[in-house]
Tab-separated table of C-alpha atoms and ligand atoms in Angstrom:
chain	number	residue	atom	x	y	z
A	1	UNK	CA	0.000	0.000	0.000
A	2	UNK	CA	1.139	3.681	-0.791
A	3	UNK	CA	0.911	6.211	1.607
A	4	UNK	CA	-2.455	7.326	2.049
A	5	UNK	CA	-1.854	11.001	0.520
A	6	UNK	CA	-3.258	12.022	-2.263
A	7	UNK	CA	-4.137	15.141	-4.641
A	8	UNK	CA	-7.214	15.467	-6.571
A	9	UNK	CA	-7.751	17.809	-9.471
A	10	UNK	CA	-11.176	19.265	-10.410
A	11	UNK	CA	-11.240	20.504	-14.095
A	12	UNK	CA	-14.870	21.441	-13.565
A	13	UNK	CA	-13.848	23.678	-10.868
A	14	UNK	CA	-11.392	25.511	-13.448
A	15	UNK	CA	-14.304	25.808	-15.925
A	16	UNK	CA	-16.435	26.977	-13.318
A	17	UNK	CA	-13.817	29.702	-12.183
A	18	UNK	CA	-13.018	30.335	-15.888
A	19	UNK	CA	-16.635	31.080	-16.210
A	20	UNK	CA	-16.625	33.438	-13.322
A	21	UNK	CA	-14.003	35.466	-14.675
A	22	UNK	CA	-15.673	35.305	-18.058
A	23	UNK	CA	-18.832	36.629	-16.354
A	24	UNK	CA	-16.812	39.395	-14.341
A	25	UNK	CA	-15.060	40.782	-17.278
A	26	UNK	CA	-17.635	40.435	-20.155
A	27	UNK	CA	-16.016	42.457	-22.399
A	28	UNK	CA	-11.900	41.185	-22.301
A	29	UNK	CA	-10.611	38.087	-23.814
A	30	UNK	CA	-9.020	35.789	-21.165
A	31	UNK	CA	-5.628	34.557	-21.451
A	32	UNK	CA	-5.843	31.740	-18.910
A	33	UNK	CA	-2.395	31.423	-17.013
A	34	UNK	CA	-1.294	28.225	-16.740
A	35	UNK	CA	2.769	28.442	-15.838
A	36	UNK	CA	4.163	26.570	-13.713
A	37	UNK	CA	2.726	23.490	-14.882
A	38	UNK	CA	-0.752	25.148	-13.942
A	39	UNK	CA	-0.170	26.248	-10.602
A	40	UNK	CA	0.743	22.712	-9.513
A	41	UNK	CA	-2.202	20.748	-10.700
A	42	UNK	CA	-0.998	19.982	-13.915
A	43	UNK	CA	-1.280	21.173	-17.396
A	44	UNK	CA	-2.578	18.177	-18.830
A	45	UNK	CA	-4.674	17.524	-16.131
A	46	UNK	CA	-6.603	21.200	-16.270
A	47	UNK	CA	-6.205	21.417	-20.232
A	48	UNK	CA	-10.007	20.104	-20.962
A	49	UNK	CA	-11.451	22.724	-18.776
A	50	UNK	CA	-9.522	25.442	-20.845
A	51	UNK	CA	-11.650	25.496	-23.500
A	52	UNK	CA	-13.588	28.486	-22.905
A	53	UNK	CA	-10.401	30.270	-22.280
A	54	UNK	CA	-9.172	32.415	-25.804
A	55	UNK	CA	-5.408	32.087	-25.140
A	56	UNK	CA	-3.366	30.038	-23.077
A	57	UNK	CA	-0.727	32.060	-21.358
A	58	UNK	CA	2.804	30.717	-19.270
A	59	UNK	CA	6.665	31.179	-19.498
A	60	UNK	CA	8.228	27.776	-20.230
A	61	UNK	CA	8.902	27.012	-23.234
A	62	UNK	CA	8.619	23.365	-22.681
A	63	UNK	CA	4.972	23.909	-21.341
A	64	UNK	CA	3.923	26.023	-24.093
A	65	UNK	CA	4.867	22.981	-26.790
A	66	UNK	CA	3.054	20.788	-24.344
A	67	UNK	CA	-0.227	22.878	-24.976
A	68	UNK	CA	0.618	22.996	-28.667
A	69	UNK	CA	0.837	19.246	-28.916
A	70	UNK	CA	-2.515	18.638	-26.855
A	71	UNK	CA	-3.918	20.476	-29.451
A	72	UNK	CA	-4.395	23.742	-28.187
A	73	UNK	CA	-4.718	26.325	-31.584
A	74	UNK	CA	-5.609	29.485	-30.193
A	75	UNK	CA	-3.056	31.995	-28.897
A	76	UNK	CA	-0.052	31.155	-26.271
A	77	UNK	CA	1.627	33.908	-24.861
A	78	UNK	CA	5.134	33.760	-23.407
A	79	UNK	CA	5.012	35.805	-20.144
A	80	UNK	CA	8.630	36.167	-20.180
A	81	UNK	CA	9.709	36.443	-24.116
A	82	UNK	CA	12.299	34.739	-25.258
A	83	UNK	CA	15.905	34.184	-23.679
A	84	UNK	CA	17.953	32.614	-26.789
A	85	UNK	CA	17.669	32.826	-30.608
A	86	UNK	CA	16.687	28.960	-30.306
A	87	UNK	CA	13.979	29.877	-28.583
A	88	UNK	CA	12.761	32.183	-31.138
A	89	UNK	CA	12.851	29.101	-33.517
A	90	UNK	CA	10.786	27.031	-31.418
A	91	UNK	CA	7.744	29.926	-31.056
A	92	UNK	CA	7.891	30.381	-34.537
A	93	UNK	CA	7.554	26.420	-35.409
A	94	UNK	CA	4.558	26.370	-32.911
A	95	UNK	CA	2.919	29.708	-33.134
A	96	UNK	CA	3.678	31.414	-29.906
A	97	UNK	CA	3.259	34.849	-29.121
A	98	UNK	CA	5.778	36.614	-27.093
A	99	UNK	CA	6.255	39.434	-24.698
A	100	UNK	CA	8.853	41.817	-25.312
A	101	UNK	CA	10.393	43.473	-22.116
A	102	UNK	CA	14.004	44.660	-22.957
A	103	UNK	CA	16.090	45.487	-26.102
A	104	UNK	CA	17.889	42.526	-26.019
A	105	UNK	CA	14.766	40.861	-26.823
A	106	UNK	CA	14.011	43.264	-29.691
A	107	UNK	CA	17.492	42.267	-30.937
A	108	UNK	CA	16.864	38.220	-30.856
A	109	UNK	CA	13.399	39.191	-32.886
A	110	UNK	CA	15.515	41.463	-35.742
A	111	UNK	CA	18.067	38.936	-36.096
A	112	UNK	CA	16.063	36.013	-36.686
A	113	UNK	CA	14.578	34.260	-39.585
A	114	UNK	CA	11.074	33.214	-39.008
A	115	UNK	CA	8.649	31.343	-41.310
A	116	UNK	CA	5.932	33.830	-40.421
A	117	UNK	CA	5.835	37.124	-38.627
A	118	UNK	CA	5.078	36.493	-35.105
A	119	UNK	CA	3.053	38.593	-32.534
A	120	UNK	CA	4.467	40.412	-29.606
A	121	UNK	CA	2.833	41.915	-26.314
A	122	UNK	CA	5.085	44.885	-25.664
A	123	UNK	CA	5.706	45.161	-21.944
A	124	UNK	CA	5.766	48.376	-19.821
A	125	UNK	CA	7.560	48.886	-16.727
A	126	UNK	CA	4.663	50.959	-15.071
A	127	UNK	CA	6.390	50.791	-11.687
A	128	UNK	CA	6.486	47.135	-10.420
A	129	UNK	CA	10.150	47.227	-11.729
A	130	UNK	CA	10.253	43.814	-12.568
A	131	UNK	CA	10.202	43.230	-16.559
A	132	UNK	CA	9.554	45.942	-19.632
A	133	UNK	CA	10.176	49.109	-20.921
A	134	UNK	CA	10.281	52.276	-18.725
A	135	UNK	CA	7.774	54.734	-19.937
A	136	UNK	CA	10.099	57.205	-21.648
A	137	UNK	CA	11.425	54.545	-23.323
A	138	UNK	CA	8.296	52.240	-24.324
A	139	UNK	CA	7.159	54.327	-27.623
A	140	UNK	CA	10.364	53.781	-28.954
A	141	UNK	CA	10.176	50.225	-28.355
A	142	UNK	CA	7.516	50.200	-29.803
A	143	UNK	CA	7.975	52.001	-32.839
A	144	UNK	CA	11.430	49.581	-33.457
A	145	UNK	CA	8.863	46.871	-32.791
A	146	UNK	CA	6.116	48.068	-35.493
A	147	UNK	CA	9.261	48.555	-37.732
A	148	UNK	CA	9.760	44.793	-37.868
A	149	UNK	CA	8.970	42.515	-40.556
A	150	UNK	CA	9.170	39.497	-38.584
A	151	UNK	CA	6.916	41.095	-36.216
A	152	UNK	CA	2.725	40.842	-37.014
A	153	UNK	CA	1.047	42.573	-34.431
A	154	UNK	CA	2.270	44.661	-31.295
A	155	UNK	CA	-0.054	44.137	-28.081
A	156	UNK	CA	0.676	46.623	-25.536
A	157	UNK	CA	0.900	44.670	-21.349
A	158	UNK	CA	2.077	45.736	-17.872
A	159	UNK	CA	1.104	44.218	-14.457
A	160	UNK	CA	0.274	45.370	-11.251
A	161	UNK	CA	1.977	45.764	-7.948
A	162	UNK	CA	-0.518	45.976	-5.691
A	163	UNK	CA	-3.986	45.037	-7.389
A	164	UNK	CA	-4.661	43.127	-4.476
A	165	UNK	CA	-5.039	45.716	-2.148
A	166	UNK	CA	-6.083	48.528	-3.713
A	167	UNK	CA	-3.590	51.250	-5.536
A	168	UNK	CA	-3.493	50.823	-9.548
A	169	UNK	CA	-4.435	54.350	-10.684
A	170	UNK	CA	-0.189	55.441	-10.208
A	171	UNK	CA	0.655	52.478	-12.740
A	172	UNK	CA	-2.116	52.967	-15.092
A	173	UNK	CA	-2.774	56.521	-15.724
A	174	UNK	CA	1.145	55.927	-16.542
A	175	UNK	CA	0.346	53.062	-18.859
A	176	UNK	CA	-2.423	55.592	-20.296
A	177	UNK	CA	-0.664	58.418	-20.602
A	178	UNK	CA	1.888	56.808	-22.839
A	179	UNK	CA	-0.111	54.622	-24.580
A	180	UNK	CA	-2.832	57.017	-25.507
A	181	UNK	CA	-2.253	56.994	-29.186
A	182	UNK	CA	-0.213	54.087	-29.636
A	183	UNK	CA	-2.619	51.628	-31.252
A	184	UNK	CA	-3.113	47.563	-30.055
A	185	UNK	CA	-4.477	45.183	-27.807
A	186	UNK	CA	-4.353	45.779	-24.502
A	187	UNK	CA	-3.247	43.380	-21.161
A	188	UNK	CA	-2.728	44.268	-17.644
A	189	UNK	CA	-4.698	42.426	-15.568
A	190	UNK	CA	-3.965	39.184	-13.455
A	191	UNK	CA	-6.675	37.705	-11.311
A	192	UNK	CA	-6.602	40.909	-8.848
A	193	UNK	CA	-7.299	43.212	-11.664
A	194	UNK	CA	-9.988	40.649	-12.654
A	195	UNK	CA	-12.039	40.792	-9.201
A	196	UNK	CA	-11.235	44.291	-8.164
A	197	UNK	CA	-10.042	46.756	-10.978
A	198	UNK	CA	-12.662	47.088	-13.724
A	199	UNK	CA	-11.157	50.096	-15.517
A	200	UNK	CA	-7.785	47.390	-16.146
A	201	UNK	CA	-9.848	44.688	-17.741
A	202	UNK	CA	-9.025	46.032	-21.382
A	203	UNK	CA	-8.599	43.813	-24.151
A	204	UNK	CA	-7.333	40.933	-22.335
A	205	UNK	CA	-7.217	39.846	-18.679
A	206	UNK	CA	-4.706	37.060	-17.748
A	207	UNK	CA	-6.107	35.705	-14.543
A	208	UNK	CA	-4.494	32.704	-12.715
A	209	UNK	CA	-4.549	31.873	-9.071
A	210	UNK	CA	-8.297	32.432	-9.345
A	211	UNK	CA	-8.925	29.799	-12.357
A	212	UNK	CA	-7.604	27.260	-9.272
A	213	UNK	CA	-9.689	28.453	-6.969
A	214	UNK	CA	-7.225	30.827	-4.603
A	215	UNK	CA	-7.117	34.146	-3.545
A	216	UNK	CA	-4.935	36.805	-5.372
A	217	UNK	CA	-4.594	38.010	-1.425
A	218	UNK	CA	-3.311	34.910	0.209
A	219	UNK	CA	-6.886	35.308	2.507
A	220	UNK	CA	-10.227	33.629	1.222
A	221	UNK	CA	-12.288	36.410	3.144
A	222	UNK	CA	-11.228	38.534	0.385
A	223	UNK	CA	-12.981	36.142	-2.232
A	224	UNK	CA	-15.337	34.675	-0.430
A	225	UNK	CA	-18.671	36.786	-2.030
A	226	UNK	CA	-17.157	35.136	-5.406
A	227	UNK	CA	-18.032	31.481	-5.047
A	228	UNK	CA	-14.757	30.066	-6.511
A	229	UNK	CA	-14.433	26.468	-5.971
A	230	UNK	CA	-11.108	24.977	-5.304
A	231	UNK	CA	-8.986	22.535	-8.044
A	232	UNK	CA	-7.430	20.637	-5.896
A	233	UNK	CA	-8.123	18.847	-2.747
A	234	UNK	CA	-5.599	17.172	-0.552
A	235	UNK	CA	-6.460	14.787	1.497
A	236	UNK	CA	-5.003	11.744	3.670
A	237	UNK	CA	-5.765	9.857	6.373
A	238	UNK	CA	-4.976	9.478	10.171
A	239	UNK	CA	-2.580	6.444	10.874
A	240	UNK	CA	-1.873	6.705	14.592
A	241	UNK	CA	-3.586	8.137	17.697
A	242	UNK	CA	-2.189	9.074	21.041
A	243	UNK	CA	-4.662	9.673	23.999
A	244	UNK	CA	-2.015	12.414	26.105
A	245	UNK	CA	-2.674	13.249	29.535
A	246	UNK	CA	-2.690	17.364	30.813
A	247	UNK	CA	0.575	18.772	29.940
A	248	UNK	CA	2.564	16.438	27.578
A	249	UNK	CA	3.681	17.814	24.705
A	250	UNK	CA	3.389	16.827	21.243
A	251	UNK	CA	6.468	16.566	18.428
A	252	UNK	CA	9.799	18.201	17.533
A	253	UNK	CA	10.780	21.035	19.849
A	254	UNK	CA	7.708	20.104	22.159
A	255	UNK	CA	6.127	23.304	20.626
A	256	UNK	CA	2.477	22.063	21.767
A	257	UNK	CA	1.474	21.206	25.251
A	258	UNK	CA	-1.800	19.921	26.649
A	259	UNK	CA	-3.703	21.600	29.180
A	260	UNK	CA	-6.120	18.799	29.530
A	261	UNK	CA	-6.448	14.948	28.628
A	262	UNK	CA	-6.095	15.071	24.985
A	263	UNK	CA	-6.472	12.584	21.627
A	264	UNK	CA	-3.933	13.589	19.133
A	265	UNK	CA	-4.424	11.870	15.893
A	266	UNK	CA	-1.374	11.447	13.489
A	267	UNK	CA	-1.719	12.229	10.100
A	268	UNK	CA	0.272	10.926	6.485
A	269	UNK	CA	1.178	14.383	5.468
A	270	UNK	CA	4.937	16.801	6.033
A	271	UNK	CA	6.719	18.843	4.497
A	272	UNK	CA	8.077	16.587	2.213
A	273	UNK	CA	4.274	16.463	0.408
A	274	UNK	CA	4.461	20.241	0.012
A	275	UNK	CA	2.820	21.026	3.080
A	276	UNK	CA	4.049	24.102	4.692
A	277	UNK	CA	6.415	23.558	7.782
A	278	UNK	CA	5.466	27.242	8.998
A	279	UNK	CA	2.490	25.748	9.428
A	280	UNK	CA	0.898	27.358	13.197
A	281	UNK	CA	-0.203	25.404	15.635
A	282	UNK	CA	-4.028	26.293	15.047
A	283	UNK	CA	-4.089	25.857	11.413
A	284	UNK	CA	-7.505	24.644	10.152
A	285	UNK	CA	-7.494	21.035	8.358
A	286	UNK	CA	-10.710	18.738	8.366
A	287	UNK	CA	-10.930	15.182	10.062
A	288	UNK	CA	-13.672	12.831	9.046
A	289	UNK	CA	-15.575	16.548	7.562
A	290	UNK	CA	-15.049	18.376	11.164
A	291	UNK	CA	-13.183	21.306	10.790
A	292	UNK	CA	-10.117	21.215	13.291
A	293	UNK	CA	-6.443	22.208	14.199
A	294	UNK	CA	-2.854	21.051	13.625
A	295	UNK	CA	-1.032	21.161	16.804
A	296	UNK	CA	2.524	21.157	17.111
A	297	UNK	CA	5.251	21.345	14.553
A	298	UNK	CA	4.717	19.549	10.793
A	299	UNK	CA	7.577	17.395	10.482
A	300	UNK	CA	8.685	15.864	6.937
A	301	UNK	CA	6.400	12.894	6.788
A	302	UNK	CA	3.917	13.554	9.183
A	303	UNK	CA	1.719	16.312	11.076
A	304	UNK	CA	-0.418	15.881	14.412
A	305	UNK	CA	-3.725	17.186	15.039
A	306	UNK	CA	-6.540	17.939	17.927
A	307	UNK	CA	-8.938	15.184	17.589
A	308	UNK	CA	-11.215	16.740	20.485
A	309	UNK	CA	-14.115	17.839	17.501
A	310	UNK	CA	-14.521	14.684	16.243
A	311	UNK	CA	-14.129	11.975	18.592
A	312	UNK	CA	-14.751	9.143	16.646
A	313	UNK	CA	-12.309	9.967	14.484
A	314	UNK	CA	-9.585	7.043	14.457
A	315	UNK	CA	-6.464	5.167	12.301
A	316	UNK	CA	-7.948	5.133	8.942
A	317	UNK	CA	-9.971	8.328	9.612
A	318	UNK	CA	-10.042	10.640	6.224
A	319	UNK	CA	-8.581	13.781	6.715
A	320	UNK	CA	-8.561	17.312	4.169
A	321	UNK	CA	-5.648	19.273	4.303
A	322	UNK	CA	-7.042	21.370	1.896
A	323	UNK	CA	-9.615	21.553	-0.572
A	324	UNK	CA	-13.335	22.917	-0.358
A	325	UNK	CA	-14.086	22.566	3.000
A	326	UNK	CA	-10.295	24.103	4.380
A	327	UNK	CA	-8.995	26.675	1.568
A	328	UNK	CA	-5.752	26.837	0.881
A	329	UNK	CA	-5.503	30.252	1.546
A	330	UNK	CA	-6.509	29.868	5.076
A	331	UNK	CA	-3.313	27.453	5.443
A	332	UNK	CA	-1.326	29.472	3.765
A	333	UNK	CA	-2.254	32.413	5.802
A	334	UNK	CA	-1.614	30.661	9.208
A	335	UNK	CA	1.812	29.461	7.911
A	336	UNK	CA	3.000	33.167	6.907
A	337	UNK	CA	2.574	32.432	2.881
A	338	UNK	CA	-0.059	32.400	0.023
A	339	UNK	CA	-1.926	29.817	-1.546
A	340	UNK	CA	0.231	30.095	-4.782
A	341	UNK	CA	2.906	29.070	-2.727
A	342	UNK	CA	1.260	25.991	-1.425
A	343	UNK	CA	-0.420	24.576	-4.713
A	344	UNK	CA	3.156	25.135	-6.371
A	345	UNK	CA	4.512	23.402	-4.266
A	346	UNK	CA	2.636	19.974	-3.972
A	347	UNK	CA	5.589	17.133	-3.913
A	348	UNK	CA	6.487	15.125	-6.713
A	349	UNK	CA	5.850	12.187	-4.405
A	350	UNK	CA	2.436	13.133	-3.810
A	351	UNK	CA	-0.029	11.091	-6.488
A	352	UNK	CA	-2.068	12.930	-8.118
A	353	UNK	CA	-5.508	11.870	-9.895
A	354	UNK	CA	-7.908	13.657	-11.838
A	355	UNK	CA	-11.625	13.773	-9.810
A	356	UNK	CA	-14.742	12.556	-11.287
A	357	UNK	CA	-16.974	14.759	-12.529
A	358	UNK	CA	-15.394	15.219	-15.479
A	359	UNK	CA	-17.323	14.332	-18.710
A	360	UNK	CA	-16.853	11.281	-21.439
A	361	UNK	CA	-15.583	13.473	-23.551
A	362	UNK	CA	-13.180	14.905	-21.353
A	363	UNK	CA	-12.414	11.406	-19.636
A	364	UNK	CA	-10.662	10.362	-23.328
A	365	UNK	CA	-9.712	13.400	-23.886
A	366	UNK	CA	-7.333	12.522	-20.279
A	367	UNK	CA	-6.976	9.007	-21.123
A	368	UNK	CA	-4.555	10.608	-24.179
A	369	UNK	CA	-3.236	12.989	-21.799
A	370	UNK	CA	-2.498	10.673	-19.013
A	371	UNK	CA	0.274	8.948	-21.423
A	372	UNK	CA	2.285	11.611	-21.893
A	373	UNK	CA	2.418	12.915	-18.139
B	401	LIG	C1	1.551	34.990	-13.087
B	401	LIG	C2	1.127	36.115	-13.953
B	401	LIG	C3	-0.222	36.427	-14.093
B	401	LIG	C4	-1.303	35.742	-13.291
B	401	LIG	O1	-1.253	36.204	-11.974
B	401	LIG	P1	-2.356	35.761	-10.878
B	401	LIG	O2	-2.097	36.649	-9.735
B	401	LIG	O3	-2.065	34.333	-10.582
B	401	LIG	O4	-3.663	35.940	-11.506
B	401	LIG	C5	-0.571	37.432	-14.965
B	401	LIG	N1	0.363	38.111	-15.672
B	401	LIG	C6	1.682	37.832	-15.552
B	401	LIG	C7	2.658	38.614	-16.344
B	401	LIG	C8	2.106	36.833	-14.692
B	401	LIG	O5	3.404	36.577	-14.575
């Protein structure tokens, strides 16, 4: 027998998210962000919910031919552009757009042969000082970029610093400003923008977190009027129970102690799965459906919790660490990080299978899929 751990992914919550976002910003085309390997769950796993989405949109190159070869023929955007003048071969043999932050990216583009022009999203450094052109320098970018034969069309992006709590009028009245009569598609906003900054939506929103279910905030209050459903669940089970007497402790560094007579059940789940040591003492996980806490520190294979809500719980019990009933946010929160962190970082050693509630269509659609994973 494996470990009892175990991931679930739930394309119909992406489609149902996807929908939400479709429904919250009627009037944008949604690139739906799906790097790093779809926020954990799996690109080929989420791929069959996509297809509502009108662009597919991530910075690996190997990901983006993965989407190509599931059969994915509407846009795929580069987040990052391209780093090497192979890599300008390979989005030209599969039709990837690119974003264009820097000069030396401008360079890679004039230098190359290409089959067929290619388009661009021209980024602006509007003051998150990450990637793309400062604003005194962006129309010239983009009039080198409109120069260029290899070069089709010439979207204009930034992204936020802060759309999740609030401040976005500094970055775009710069974006406007410059922009004003510099002609093509727009994209600046990422699931924050989505939910709380209509004026951003443009031509195209690129929302992720929120397709899976999390909070662009790290804290589900913040979405909770939304009624996103979560795409993954992980759950596991309770393999050992200890019955402690008033002040015994419980794990490494003896972080937890009892004030009263106490059953402590021990569950198949550490660090080494992904979940977070940070973890507090008081984090919220589910045993047998009741809502309860993890005591005491995570270690790498296993984590203890307070059995006193559910006292029939016992080895074998089922236990949520996080799905719909505990959000992922709400762990993330009590461990000091944000639920992008957490569905990231899901351990290779973790299985992961694809819920029901998929349909037949999308079951062979998988079946394919599940043969190249
Ligand atoms: C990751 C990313 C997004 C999506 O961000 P979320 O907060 O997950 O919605 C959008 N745009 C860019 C450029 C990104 O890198």
């Amino acid at each position: 027998m494996p470990r009892p751990i175990i991931a679930r992914t739930h394309p119909e919550a992406v489609r149902h998210n996807l929908g939400l976002v479709k429904q919250t910003a009627p009037h944008s085309r949604v690139w739906a962000v799906v790097k790093a390997n779809a926020y954990g769950h799996g690109i080929e796993r989420i791929y069959p919910a996509l297809a509502q989405a009108d662009g597919i949109a991530l910075l690996d190159l190997d990901e983006a031919v993965r989407v190509r070869e599931l059969g994915w023929t509407k846009p795929i955007l580069l987040l990052e552009g391209v780093f090497e003048p192979i890599d300008v071969e390979v989005a030209d043999s599969h039709h990837l757009s690119v974003a264009v932050h820097c000069d030396e990216q401008l360079q890679l583009l004039e230098s190359a042969k290409l089959r067929q022009p290619i388009d661009v999203m021209l980024k602006m450094n509007s003051g998150m000082n990450r990637l793309g052109f400062r604003p005194h320098a962006f129309r010239r970018a983009w009039e080198r970029a409109s120069a260029l034969p290899s070069i089709r069309s010439v979207g204009l992006m930034s992204h936020f610093a802060n759309a999740d709590d609030g401040a976005i009028d500094w970055q775009l009245d710069q974006f406007d400003a410059v922009t004003q009569d510099i002609p093509g598609e727009q994209s600046l906003s990422n699931s924050a923008g989505v939910l709380w900054h209509p004026r951003a939506h443009r031509d195209w929103v690129r929302p992720g977190t929120i397709l899976y279910g999390a909070s662009p905030t790290g804290a589900t209050r913040h979405v909770a009027g939304f009624g996103l459903r979560a795409a993954m669940t992980l759950t596991s089970r309770v393999i050992g129970v200890q019955t402690l007497m008033p002040q015994e402790t419980v794990g490494y560094g003896r972080t937890y102690q009892t004030s009263h007579p106490m059953r402590i059940g021990v569950v198949a789940c550490g660090y080494a799965d992904g979940y977070p040591r940070h973890a507090r003492t008081g984090t919220p996980i589910a045993v047998d459906g009741v809502r309860t806490r993890v005591v005491g520190r995570v270690s790498m294979d296993m984590l203890t919790v307070d059995l006193t809500p559910c006292p029939q719980a016992t080895i074998g019990s089922s236990v949520e660490l996080w799905g719909d009933r505990v959000k992922v946010d709400d762990v993330a929160e009590a461990s000091g990080t944000i639920g992008y962190e957490l569905m990231c970082a899901l351990a290779r050693r973790v299985p992961v299978e694809v819920a029901s509630g998929v349909t037949t269509a999308e079951r062979s659609r998988l079946a394919e899929c599940v043969t190249t994973l």
